[in-house]
């Protein structure tokens, strides 16, 4: 069954509906997130289940996966990230155009998980900013969907000016990103 996205808050009367540009763009962004799946190990398998017919991420307008950072706005990191892989992940993030969001899926991406070793990055937020963390080893598809829905809320409510704010620029600088 097709479910229409809720309309944003605004004023309506006979023959008209008025709202702000921020809200319309937020609604469009939230319902057309294009994920880039950066899957390195077992959590990636849960993501495959999330994309399958049973859980069907397409219901959220996110069926169009992108393997090019230039055509994605949601970086989903799923799996163990070795320190050697860190610069690659950072470059992928850097190549994505604004606005962009990051979902860290599972214990490994979020904190290194059980791999408390010299070779594993102890959380991707050491190299790129993360918007939402999904706990679990592995998280179930329902949890991944919950994470995507949290990202949708962020996208829906984000001010168009946020990405030009001093605070945002400082946050990127703290990661040596521009
Ligand atoms: S969190 Fe668990 S399931 Fe996910 S990549 Fe790490 S070890 Fe695998």
Short mmCIF file of N, CA, C and O and ligand atoms in Angstrom, two decimals, residues 41-43 79-80 107-108 115 136-138, ligand 1:
data_model
loop_
_atom_site.label_atom_id
_atom_site.label_comp_id
_atom_site.label_asym_id
_atom_site.label_seq_id
_atom_site.Cartn_x
_atom_site.Cartn_y
_atom_site.Cartn_z
N UNK A 41 31.67 -5.81 6.74
CA UNK A 41 31.56 -7.17 7.30
C UNK A 41 30.12 -7.50 7.67
O UNK A 41 29.19 -7.01 7.03
N UNK A 42 29.95 -8.31 8.72
CA UNK A 42 28.66 -8.97 8.95
C UNK A 42 27.46 -8.03 9.05
O UNK A 42 26.36 -8.39 8.64
N UNK A 43 27.62 -6.82 9.59
CA UNK A 43 26.48 -5.90 9.67
C UNK A 43 25.93 -5.59 8.27
O UNK A 43 24.75 -5.28 8.12
N UNK A 79 29.97 -2.35 9.72
CA UNK A 79 31.03 -3.34 9.81
C UNK A 79 32.27 -2.82 10.51
O UNK A 79 32.37 -1.66 10.87
N UNK A 80 33.23 -3.72 10.64
CA UNK A 80 34.49 -3.39 11.27
C UNK A 80 35.31 -2.49 10.34
O UNK A 80 35.46 -2.81 9.17
N UNK A 107 27.94 -2.26 16.54
CA UNK A 107 28.96 -1.99 17.56
C UNK A 107 30.33 -1.70 16.94
O UNK A 107 31.06 -0.82 17.41
N UNK A 108 30.68 -2.41 15.86
CA UNK A 108 32.03 -2.24 15.28
C UNK A 108 32.20 -0.83 14.73
O UNK A 108 33.19 -0.16 15.04
N UNK A 115 36.37 -5.89 18.78
CA UNK A 115 37.75 -5.87 18.26
C UNK A 115 38.55 -4.73 18.86
O UNK A 115 38.85 -3.74 18.21
N UNK A 136 24.17 -2.74 18.66
CA UNK A 136 23.88 -4.15 18.39
C UNK A 136 25.02 -4.82 17.64
O UNK A 136 25.81 -4.19 16.97
N UNK A 137 25.07 -6.15 17.79
CA UNK A 137 26.11 -6.95 17.13
C UNK A 137 25.52 -8.27 16.70
O UNK A 137 25.63 -9.25 17.41
N UNK A 138 24.90 -8.35 15.55
CA UNK A 138 24.55 -7.22 14.68
C UNK A 138 23.19 -6.65 15.09
O UNK A 138 22.39 -7.33 15.71
S1 LIG B 1 28.95 -5.30 15.13
FE1 LIG B 1 28.98 -7.55 15.21
S2 LIG B 1 27.78 -8.17 13.43
FE2 LIG B 1 28.37 -6.02 13.10
S3 LIG B 1 30.29 -6.07 11.94
FE3 LIG B 1 30.82 -6.02 14.10
S4 LIG B 1 31.09 -8.19 14.69
FE4 LIG B 1 29.93 -8.12 12.77
#
